[in-house]
Amino acid sequence: MTYVPSQRLLEQLQAGGTWALGRLISRAEAGLAEARPALAEVYRRAGAAHVIGLTGVPGSGKSTLVAKLAAALRERGEKVGIVAIDPSSPYSGGAILGDRIRMTELANDPGIFIRSMATRGATGGMARAALDAVDLLDVAGYRTIILETVGVGQDEVEVAHASDSTVVVSAPGLGDDIQAIKAGVLEIADIHVVSKCDRDDANRTLTDLKQMLTLGTMVGPKRAWAVPVVGVSSYTGQGIDDLLGRIAAHRGAMTGSELGRERRRRVAEFRLQKTAETLLLERFTAGASAFAPALAETLSGRQTDPYAAARQLISKTIRKEYSNELA
């Protein structure tokens, strides 16, 4: 197969070619240097879409909720992009990509583009190329993009720094009612959702969340946006329209306000840090193999310590290369 340059793919992307969209996302995932000038151009052209970050504990029904939200948005005539992230195997590096399996009913809709991604060892609940994928969907004309994260623990909060509106999903009956409302997850939410509200025990989770939010308002700084708690049922459709209304209200509150400008600055800072980390890791990995064996031999003989050896390794790999590049 002939390799199509990424700049050519970008032209096809703007012409509406979904095949070009898929290839560019794959190149972003692979970290191909050839694709980076095209991805840089994509970033400059993006910014029109509304990115909804959606996370929550396992078993809370995130993927099913994403499918229902996408279907409801399509009924309103919107094009919807979905980036669904699954954890990678620590052995093979692959992922089950079960999110795509749970969204099969959307697969034949030309107005919905679904891309599953493996974390590939990235922490924070997001794949490293997720934000590039969001930009590509934006430039391709998808005006609502749902970014569904792994959501495997209380530290999986990076989605709050990568989305315009953050939705945290909880569910009744998961064993530990407080697990879904610990401080880290409580604070990142712009909207709290309690799924499976057709169940009898859902009211307790709704009440717990509302009480925790009220307590946070009383003891912490006053927030410009009052975080709502919405009950939904993907089975009956209860609350889906209400949730979309809350998301639209949050988008309105962010538009043209200082709160919105501050959020965009935080998103840009997060993007800058993550991109720098990726570039540094690539340079370090490429250069370390030449120097690490000799330093490891010295370290194993107790002739130096790990901190001094690590400083030498960094100096021999990253620092010298970047100082030459920036000169």
mmCIF file of C-alpha atoms in Angstrom:
data_model
loop_
_atom_site.group_PDB
_atom_site.id
_atom_site.type_symbol
_atom_site.label_atom_id
_atom_site.label_comp_id
_atom_site.label_asym_id
_atom_site.label_seq_id
_atom_site.Cartn_x
_atom_site.Cartn_y
_atom_site.Cartn_z
ATOM 1 C CA MET A 1 0.000 0.000 0.000
ATOM 2 C CA THR A 2 1.338 3.455 -0.940
ATOM 3 C CA TYR A 3 2.077 5.678 2.039
ATOM 4 C CA VAL A 4 0.015 8.848 1.776
ATOM 5 C CA PRO A 5 1.785 11.868 3.326
ATOM 6 C CA SER A 6 0.028 13.299 6.365
ATOM 7 C CA GLN A 7 -0.349 16.724 4.732
ATOM 8 C CA ARG A 8 -2.276 15.055 1.909
ATOM 9 C CA LEU A 9 -4.417 13.261 4.450
ATOM 10 C CA LEU A 10 -5.165 16.608 6.085
ATOM 11 C CA GLU A 11 -6.486 17.904 2.760
ATOM 12 C CA GLN A 12 -8.685 14.822 2.442
ATOM 13 C CA LEU A 13 -9.844 15.256 6.037
ATOM 14 C CA GLN A 14 -11.110 18.747 5.356
ATOM 15 C CA ALA A 15 -12.890 17.426 2.276
ATOM 16 C CA GLY A 16 -14.850 15.043 4.498
ATOM 17 C CA GLY A 17 -12.836 11.849 4.156
ATOM 18 C CA THR A 18 -13.383 9.683 7.239
ATOM 19 C CA TRP A 19 -10.693 7.282 6.027
ATOM 20 C CA ALA A 20 -8.192 10.145 6.286
ATOM 21 C CA LEU A 21 -9.445 10.877 9.806
ATOM 22 C CA GLY A 22 -8.826 7.294 10.881
ATOM 23 C CA ARG A 23 -5.331 7.218 9.395
ATOM 24 C CA LEU A 24 -4.287 10.494 10.995
ATOM 25 C CA ILE A 25 -5.497 9.328 14.406
ATOM 26 C CA SER A 26 -3.498 6.127 13.951
ATOM 27 C CA ARG A 27 -0.392 8.147 13.124
ATOM 28 C CA ALA A 28 -0.948 10.330 16.176
ATOM 29 C CA GLU A 29 -1.196 7.182 18.312
ATOM 30 C CA ALA A 30 2.005 5.812 16.794
ATOM 31 C CA GLY A 31 3.798 9.103 17.433
ATOM 32 C CA LEU A 32 5.090 9.366 13.866
ATOM 33 C CA ALA A 33 7.354 12.383 13.419
ATOM 34 C CA GLU A 34 6.195 12.732 9.815
ATOM 35 C CA ALA A 35 2.645 13.441 11.005
ATOM 36 C CA ARG A 36 3.523 16.178 13.495
ATOM 37 C CA PRO A 37 3.563 19.147 11.086
ATOM 38 C CA ALA A 38 0.055 18.122 9.954
ATOM 39 C CA LEU A 39 -1.099 17.700 13.568
ATOM 40 C CA ALA A 40 0.324 21.142 14.382
ATOM 41 C CA GLU A 41 -1.761 22.602 11.562
ATOM 42 C CA VAL A 42 -4.804 20.703 12.836
ATOM 43 C CA TYR A 43 -4.374 22.237 16.291
ATOM 44 C CA ARG A 44 -4.284 25.761 14.842
ATOM 45 C CA ARG A 45 -7.527 25.110 12.943
ATOM 46 C CA ALA A 46 -9.372 23.391 15.798
ATOM 47 C CA GLY A 47 -11.311 24.956 18.656
ATOM 48 C CA ALA A 48 -14.896 25.057 17.385
ATOM 49 C CA ALA A 49 -16.107 21.817 18.966
ATOM 50 C CA HIS A 50 -17.465 21.339 22.471
ATOM 51 C CA VAL A 51 -15.555 18.568 24.233
ATOM 52 C CA ILE A 52 -17.443 16.618 26.878
ATOM 53 C CA GLY A 53 -15.177 14.624 29.173
ATOM 54 C CA LEU A 54 -16.945 11.679 30.747
ATOM 55 C CA THR A 55 -15.493 9.517 33.506
ATOM 56 C CA GLY A 56 -16.607 7.437 36.466
ATOM 57 C CA VAL A 57 -15.990 4.257 38.398
ATOM 58 C CA PRO A 58 -16.135 0.885 36.599
ATOM 59 C CA GLY A 59 -19.629 -0.507 36.330
ATOM 60 C CA SER A 60 -21.316 2.887 36.365
ATOM 61 C CA GLY A 61 -22.557 2.529 32.787
ATOM 62 C CA LYS A 62 -20.325 5.134 31.131
ATOM 63 C CA SER A 63 -20.255 3.562 27.670
ATOM 64 C CA THR A 64 -23.985 2.933 27.591
ATOM 65 C CA LEU A 65 -24.607 6.529 28.631
ATOM 66 C CA VAL A 66 -22.255 7.785 25.903
ATOM 67 C CA ALA A 67 -24.236 5.799 23.326
ATOM 68 C CA LYS A 68 -27.525 7.281 24.543
ATOM 69 C CA LEU A 69 -26.143 10.823 24.544
ATOM 70 C CA ALA A 70 -24.770 10.385 21.022
ATOM 71 C CA ALA A 71 -28.083 9.035 19.769
ATOM 72 C CA ALA A 72 -29.986 11.943 21.323
ATOM 73 C CA LEU A 73 -27.580 14.461 19.805
ATOM 74 C CA ARG A 74 -27.963 12.839 16.400
ATOM 75 C CA GLU A 75 -31.729 13.251 16.667
ATOM 76 C CA ARG A 76 -31.025 16.966 16.968
ATOM 77 C CA GLY A 77 -28.958 16.876 13.793
ATOM 78 C CA GLU A 78 -25.499 17.143 15.357
ATOM 79 C CA LYS A 79 -22.402 15.280 14.196
ATOM 80 C CA VAL A 80 -20.835 13.484 17.147
ATOM 81 C CA GLY A 81 -17.290 12.240 17.629
ATOM 82 C CA ILE A 82 -16.485 9.722 20.347
ATOM 83 C CA VAL A 83 -13.023 8.917 21.689
ATOM 84 C CA ALA A 84 -13.343 5.951 24.043
ATOM 85 C CA ILE A 85 -10.269 4.908 26.011
ATOM 86 C CA ASP A 86 -9.692 1.418 27.373
ATOM 87 C CA PRO A 87 -6.891 0.210 29.660
ATOM 88 C CA SER A 88 -4.018 -1.647 28.029
ATOM 89 C CA SER A 89 -2.843 -5.107 28.972
ATOM 90 C CA PRO A 90 0.412 -4.919 30.966
ATOM 91 C CA TYR A 91 1.588 -8.000 29.047
ATOM 92 C CA SER A 92 0.568 -7.578 25.408
ATOM 93 C CA GLY A 93 -0.015 -3.825 25.399
ATOM 94 C CA GLY A 94 -3.352 -4.393 23.691
ATOM 95 C CA ALA A 95 -6.864 -3.601 24.884
ATOM 96 C CA ILE A 96 -10.238 -5.295 24.677
ATOM 97 C CA LEU A 97 -11.797 -2.050 23.394
ATOM 98 C CA GLY A 98 -15.130 -3.047 24.888
ATOM 99 C CA ASP A 99 -16.489 0.481 24.478
ATOM 100 C CA ARG A 100 -16.769 -0.056 20.731
ATOM 101 C CA ILE A 101 -18.579 -3.352 21.324
ATOM 102 C CA ARG A 102 -21.147 -1.583 23.519
ATOM 103 C CA MET A 103 -21.737 1.097 20.848
ATOM 104 C CA THR A 104 -22.364 -1.187 17.874
ATOM 105 C CA GLU A 105 -25.812 0.332 17.318
ATOM 106 C CA LEU A 106 -24.131 3.621 16.405
ATOM 107 C CA ALA A 107 -21.585 2.158 14.007
ATOM 108 C CA ASN A 108 -23.684 2.547 10.842
ATOM 109 C CA ASP A 109 -24.561 6.196 11.461
ATOM 110 C CA PRO A 110 -22.429 8.381 9.138
ATOM 111 C CA GLY A 111 -22.868 11.299 11.549
ATOM 112 C CA ILE A 112 -21.063 9.478 14.360
ATOM 113 C CA PHE A 113 -17.376 8.623 14.405
ATOM 114 C CA ILE A 114 -16.161 6.270 17.142
ATOM 115 C CA ARG A 115 -12.513 5.717 17.907
ATOM 116 C CA SER A 116 -11.352 3.376 20.640
ATOM 117 C CA MET A 117 -7.871 3.896 22.036
ATOM 118 C CA ALA A 118 -5.651 1.947 24.404
ATOM 119 C CA THR A 119 -3.857 3.828 27.165
ATOM 120 C CA ARG A 120 -0.537 2.130 26.254
ATOM 121 C CA GLY A 121 0.814 2.706 29.720
ATOM 122 C CA ALA A 122 -0.274 6.328 30.044
ATOM 123 C CA THR A 123 -1.524 7.304 33.486
ATOM 124 C CA GLY A 124 -4.385 9.625 34.357
ATOM 125 C CA GLY A 125 -7.080 7.663 32.513
ATOM 126 C CA MET A 126 -6.269 9.015 29.040
ATOM 127 C CA ALA A 127 -4.270 7.850 26.040
ATOM 128 C CA ARG A 128 -1.449 10.158 24.980
ATOM 129 C CA ALA A 129 -2.956 10.741 21.516
ATOM 130 C CA ALA A 130 -6.474 11.434 22.800
ATOM 131 C CA LEU A 131 -6.186 15.207 22.482
ATOM 132 C CA ASP A 132 -4.796 14.918 18.951
ATOM 133 C CA ALA A 133 -7.801 12.743 18.108
ATOM 134 C CA VAL A 134 -10.136 15.385 19.546
ATOM 135 C CA ASP A 135 -8.503 18.071 17.386
ATOM 136 C CA LEU A 136 -8.805 15.905 14.274
ATOM 137 C CA LEU A 137 -12.493 15.284 14.924
ATOM 138 C CA ASP A 138 -12.963 19.018 15.472
ATOM 139 C CA VAL A 139 -11.388 19.905 12.113
ATOM 140 C CA ALA A 140 -13.413 17.133 10.461
ATOM 141 C CA GLY A 141 -16.604 18.947 11.449
ATOM 142 C CA TYR A 142 -17.753 17.086 14.563
ATOM 143 C CA ARG A 143 -19.090 19.844 16.781
ATOM 144 C CA THR A 144 -19.721 17.684 19.854
ATOM 145 C CA ILE A 145 -16.943 15.342 20.934
ATOM 146 C CA ILE A 146 -17.318 12.941 23.839
ATOM 147 C CA LEU A 147 -14.071 11.861 25.485
ATOM 148 C CA GLU A 148 -14.701 8.797 27.637
ATOM 149 C CA THR A 149 -11.803 7.930 29.915
ATOM 150 C CA VAL A 150 -10.732 4.701 31.576
ATOM 151 C CA GLY A 151 -12.050 5.825 34.954
ATOM 152 C CA VAL A 152 -10.342 3.154 37.030
ATOM 153 C CA GLY A 153 -9.529 5.076 40.212
ATOM 154 C CA GLN A 154 -9.602 8.281 42.171
ATOM 155 C CA ASP A 155 -6.524 9.688 40.407
ATOM 156 C CA GLU A 156 -7.962 9.348 36.905
ATOM 157 C CA VAL A 157 -8.808 13.057 36.726
ATOM 158 C CA GLU A 158 -6.868 14.292 33.699
ATOM 159 C CA VAL A 159 -10.083 14.537 31.705
ATOM 160 C CA ALA A 160 -10.926 17.710 33.658
ATOM 161 C CA HIS A 161 -7.887 19.372 32.067
ATOM 162 C CA ALA A 162 -8.761 18.173 28.572
ATOM 163 C CA SER A 163 -12.471 18.939 28.197
ATOM 164 C CA ASP A 164 -14.836 21.894 28.103
ATOM 165 C CA SER A 165 -17.386 20.158 30.332
ATOM 166 C CA THR A 166 -16.604 17.279 32.690
ATOM 167 C CA VAL A 167 -19.293 14.734 33.548
ATOM 168 C CA VAL A 168 -18.649 12.268 36.374
ATOM 169 C CA VAL A 169 -20.849 9.172 36.404
ATOM 170 C CA SER A 170 -21.751 7.253 39.559
ATOM 171 C CA ALA A 171 -24.123 4.362 40.034
ATOM 172 C CA PRO A 172 -26.048 2.917 42.969
ATOM 173 C CA GLY A 173 -25.109 -0.393 44.513
ATOM 174 C CA LEU A 174 -21.383 -0.434 43.685
ATOM 175 C CA GLY A 175 -20.476 -1.464 47.219
ATOM 176 C CA ASP A 176 -18.845 1.701 48.577
ATOM 177 C CA ASP A 177 -21.212 4.648 48.305
ATOM 178 C CA ILE A 178 -18.447 7.105 49.180
ATOM 179 C CA GLN A 179 -16.062 5.746 46.541
ATOM 180 C CA ALA A 180 -17.708 7.753 43.784
ATOM 181 C CA ILE A 181 -17.645 11.010 45.731
ATOM 182 C CA LYS A 182 -14.133 11.214 47.163
ATOM 183 C CA ALA A 183 -12.494 14.603 46.906
ATOM 184 C CA GLY A 184 -10.565 14.091 43.660
ATOM 185 C CA VAL A 185 -13.552 13.043 41.600
ATOM 186 C CA LEU A 186 -15.973 15.315 43.433
ATOM 187 C CA GLU A 187 -13.957 18.394 42.566
ATOM 188 C CA ILE A 188 -13.400 17.741 38.854
ATOM 189 C CA ALA A 189 -17.084 17.407 37.970
ATOM 190 C CA ASP A 190 -18.990 20.168 36.239
ATOM 191 C CA ILE A 191 -21.980 17.833 36.249
ATOM 192 C CA HIS A 192 -22.565 14.765 38.403
ATOM 193 C CA VAL A 193 -24.643 11.956 36.929
ATOM 194 C CA VAL A 194 -26.160 9.045 38.811
ATOM 195 C CA SER A 195 -26.903 6.338 36.272
ATOM 196 C CA LYS A 196 -29.301 3.398 36.525
ATOM 197 C CA CYS A 197 -31.904 5.599 38.200
ATOM 198 C CA ASP A 198 -34.619 3.078 37.437
ATOM 199 C CA ARG A 199 -33.239 1.134 40.415
ATOM 200 C CA ASP A 200 -34.816 1.517 43.852
ATOM 201 C CA ASP A 201 -31.553 2.400 45.606
ATOM 202 C CA ALA A 202 -30.656 5.262 43.252
ATOM 203 C CA ASN A 203 -32.195 7.940 45.469
ATOM 204 C CA ARG A 204 -29.645 7.260 48.208
ATOM 205 C CA THR A 205 -26.728 7.929 45.847
ATOM 206 C CA LEU A 206 -28.427 11.077 44.530
ATOM 207 C CA THR A 207 -28.943 12.328 48.070
ATOM 208 C CA ASP A 208 -25.368 11.500 49.123
ATOM 209 C CA LEU A 209 -23.927 13.431 46.180
ATOM 210 C CA LYS A 210 -26.113 16.460 46.769
ATOM 211 C CA GLN A 211 -25.180 16.528 50.456
ATOM 212 C CA MET A 212 -21.476 16.262 49.677
ATOM 213 C CA LEU A 213 -21.722 19.091 47.152
ATOM 214 C CA THR A 214 -23.621 21.248 49.635
ATOM 215 C CA LEU A 215 -20.976 20.574 52.289
ATOM 216 C CA GLY A 216 -18.220 21.509 49.844
ATOM 217 C CA THR A 217 -19.980 24.774 49.036
ATOM 218 C CA MET A 218 -20.279 25.616 52.735
ATOM 219 C CA VAL A 219 -16.629 24.966 53.667
ATOM 220 C CA GLY A 220 -14.859 25.841 50.409
ATOM 221 C CA PRO A 221 -14.700 28.838 48.077
ATOM 222 C CA LYS A 222 -17.890 29.802 46.305
ATOM 223 C CA ARG A 223 -17.986 28.480 42.753
ATOM 224 C CA ALA A 224 -19.209 30.463 39.782
ATOM 225 C CA TRP A 225 -20.938 27.344 38.445
ATOM 226 C CA ALA A 226 -23.279 25.399 40.726
ATOM 227 C CA VAL A 227 -22.582 21.721 40.028
ATOM 228 C CA PRO A 228 -25.864 19.886 39.387
ATOM 229 C CA VAL A 229 -26.655 16.236 40.116
ATOM 230 C CA VAL A 230 -28.673 14.535 37.384
ATOM 231 C CA GLY A 231 -30.299 11.136 37.593
ATOM 232 C CA VAL A 232 -30.441 9.161 34.355
ATOM 233 C CA SER A 233 -31.433 5.735 33.156
ATOM 234 C CA SER A 234 -29.978 4.523 29.886
ATOM 235 C CA TYR A 235 -32.526 1.701 29.943
ATOM 236 C CA THR A 236 -35.646 3.904 30.117
ATOM 237 C CA GLY A 237 -34.163 7.121 28.701
ATOM 238 C CA GLN A 238 -34.993 9.012 31.898
ATOM 239 C CA GLY A 239 -32.907 12.141 32.398
ATOM 240 C CA ILE A 240 -31.027 12.097 29.062
ATOM 241 C CA ASP A 241 -32.630 15.326 27.822
ATOM 242 C CA ASP A 242 -32.101 16.920 31.231
ATOM 243 C CA LEU A 243 -28.406 15.994 31.112
ATOM 244 C CA LEU A 244 -28.007 17.450 27.625
ATOM 245 C CA GLY A 245 -29.679 20.625 28.863
ATOM 246 C CA ARG A 246 -27.230 20.865 31.770
ATOM 247 C CA ILE A 247 -24.293 20.357 29.412
ATOM 248 C CA ALA A 248 -25.618 23.112 27.140
ATOM 249 C CA ALA A 249 -26.056 25.392 30.164
ATOM 250 C CA HIS A 250 -22.481 24.768 31.248
ATOM 251 C CA ARG A 251 -21.244 25.505 27.749
ATOM 252 C CA GLY A 252 -23.159 28.771 27.831
ATOM 253 C CA ALA A 253 -21.647 29.668 31.201
ATOM 254 C CA MET A 254 -18.148 29.070 29.815
ATOM 255 C CA THR A 255 -18.672 31.080 26.630
ATOM 256 C CA GLY A 256 -17.241 34.596 26.787
ATOM 257 C CA SER A 257 -16.740 34.504 30.558
ATOM 258 C CA GLU A 258 -13.620 34.790 32.683
ATOM 259 C CA LEU A 259 -14.425 31.307 34.000
ATOM 260 C CA GLY A 260 -14.286 29.983 30.452
ATOM 261 C CA ARG A 261 -11.083 31.818 29.628
ATOM 262 C CA GLU A 262 -9.407 30.453 32.753
ATOM 263 C CA ARG A 263 -10.479 26.940 31.830
ATOM 264 C CA ARG A 264 -9.022 27.285 28.339
ATOM 265 C CA ARG A 265 -5.753 28.463 29.874
ATOM 266 C CA ARG A 266 -5.678 25.384 32.105
ATOM 267 C CA VAL A 267 -6.393 23.135 29.129
ATOM 268 C CA ALA A 268 -3.561 24.789 27.171
ATOM 269 C CA GLU A 269 -1.167 24.402 30.094
ATOM 270 C CA PHE A 270 -2.093 20.727 30.423
ATOM 271 C CA ARG A 271 -1.605 20.197 26.684
ATOM 272 C CA LEU A 272 1.786 21.892 26.807
ATOM 273 C CA GLN A 273 2.969 19.778 29.728
ATOM 274 C CA LYS A 274 1.773 16.494 28.226
ATOM 275 C CA THR A 275 3.326 17.237 24.843
ATOM 276 C CA ALA A 276 6.624 18.182 26.467
ATOM 277 C CA GLU A 277 6.565 14.980 28.529
ATOM 278 C CA THR A 278 6.010 12.925 25.375
ATOM 279 C CA LEU A 279 8.876 14.613 23.509
ATOM 280 C CA LEU A 280 11.233 14.276 26.458
ATOM 281 C CA LEU A 281 10.360 10.615 26.927
ATOM 282 C CA GLU A 282 10.980 9.918 23.244
ATOM 283 C CA ARG A 283 14.362 11.657 23.304
ATOM 284 C CA PHE A 284 15.341 9.975 26.562
ATOM 285 C CA THR A 285 14.368 6.501 25.372
ATOM 286 C CA ALA A 286 16.223 6.957 22.091
ATOM 287 C CA GLY A 287 19.420 8.204 23.729
ATOM 288 C CA ALA A 288 19.515 6.268 26.991
ATOM 289 C CA SER A 289 20.297 2.880 25.443
ATOM 290 C CA ALA A 290 23.797 4.033 24.498
ATOM 291 C CA PHE A 291 24.762 5.242 27.981
ATOM 292 C CA ALA A 292 22.645 3.199 30.390
ATOM 293 C CA PRO A 293 24.683 -0.071 30.374
ATOM 294 C CA ALA A 294 27.936 1.564 31.509
ATOM 295 C CA LEU A 295 26.180 3.649 34.163
ATOM 296 C CA ALA A 296 24.241 0.603 35.374
ATOM 297 C CA GLU A 297 27.513 -1.332 35.712
ATOM 298 C CA THR A 298 28.966 1.446 37.879
ATOM 299 C CA LEU A 299 25.767 1.588 39.908
ATOM 300 C CA SER A 300 25.660 -2.171 40.466
ATOM 301 C CA GLY A 301 29.198 -1.992 41.863
ATOM 302 C CA ARG A 302 28.094 0.658 44.365
ATOM 303 C CA GLN A 303 30.597 3.101 42.878
ATOM 304 C CA THR A 304 27.878 5.719 42.520
ATOM 305 C CA ASP A 305 24.310 6.251 43.682
ATOM 306 C CA PRO A 306 21.039 6.177 41.680
ATOM 307 C CA TYR A 307 20.573 9.945 41.831
ATOM 308 C CA ALA A 308 24.040 10.802 40.529
ATOM 309 C CA ALA A 309 23.808 8.124 37.847
ATOM 310 C CA ALA A 310 20.389 9.378 36.760
ATOM 311 C CA ARG A 311 21.686 12.948 36.519
ATOM 312 C CA GLN A 312 24.542 11.749 34.329
ATOM 313 C CA LEU A 313 22.146 9.798 32.121
ATOM 314 C CA ILE A 314 19.911 12.824 31.649
ATOM 315 C CA SER A 315 22.891 15.059 30.952
ATOM 316 C CA LYS A 316 24.252 12.644 28.338
ATOM 317 C CA THR A 317 20.919 12.220 26.551
ATOM 318 C CA ILE A 318 18.314 14.958 26.795
ATOM 319 C CA ARG A 319 20.159 18.046 27.969
ATOM 320 C CA LYS A 320 22.911 18.005 25.359
ATOM 321 C CA GLU A 321 20.528 17.273 22.508
ATOM 322 C CA TYR A 322 18.066 20.005 23.408
ATOM 323 C CA SER A 323 20.765 22.593 24.072
ATOM 324 C CA ASN A 324 22.084 22.001 20.551
ATOM 325 C CA GLU A 325 18.592 22.143 19.085
ATOM 326 C CA LEU A 326 17.659 25.397 20.820
ATOM 327 C CA ALA A 327 20.969 27.149 20.083
#
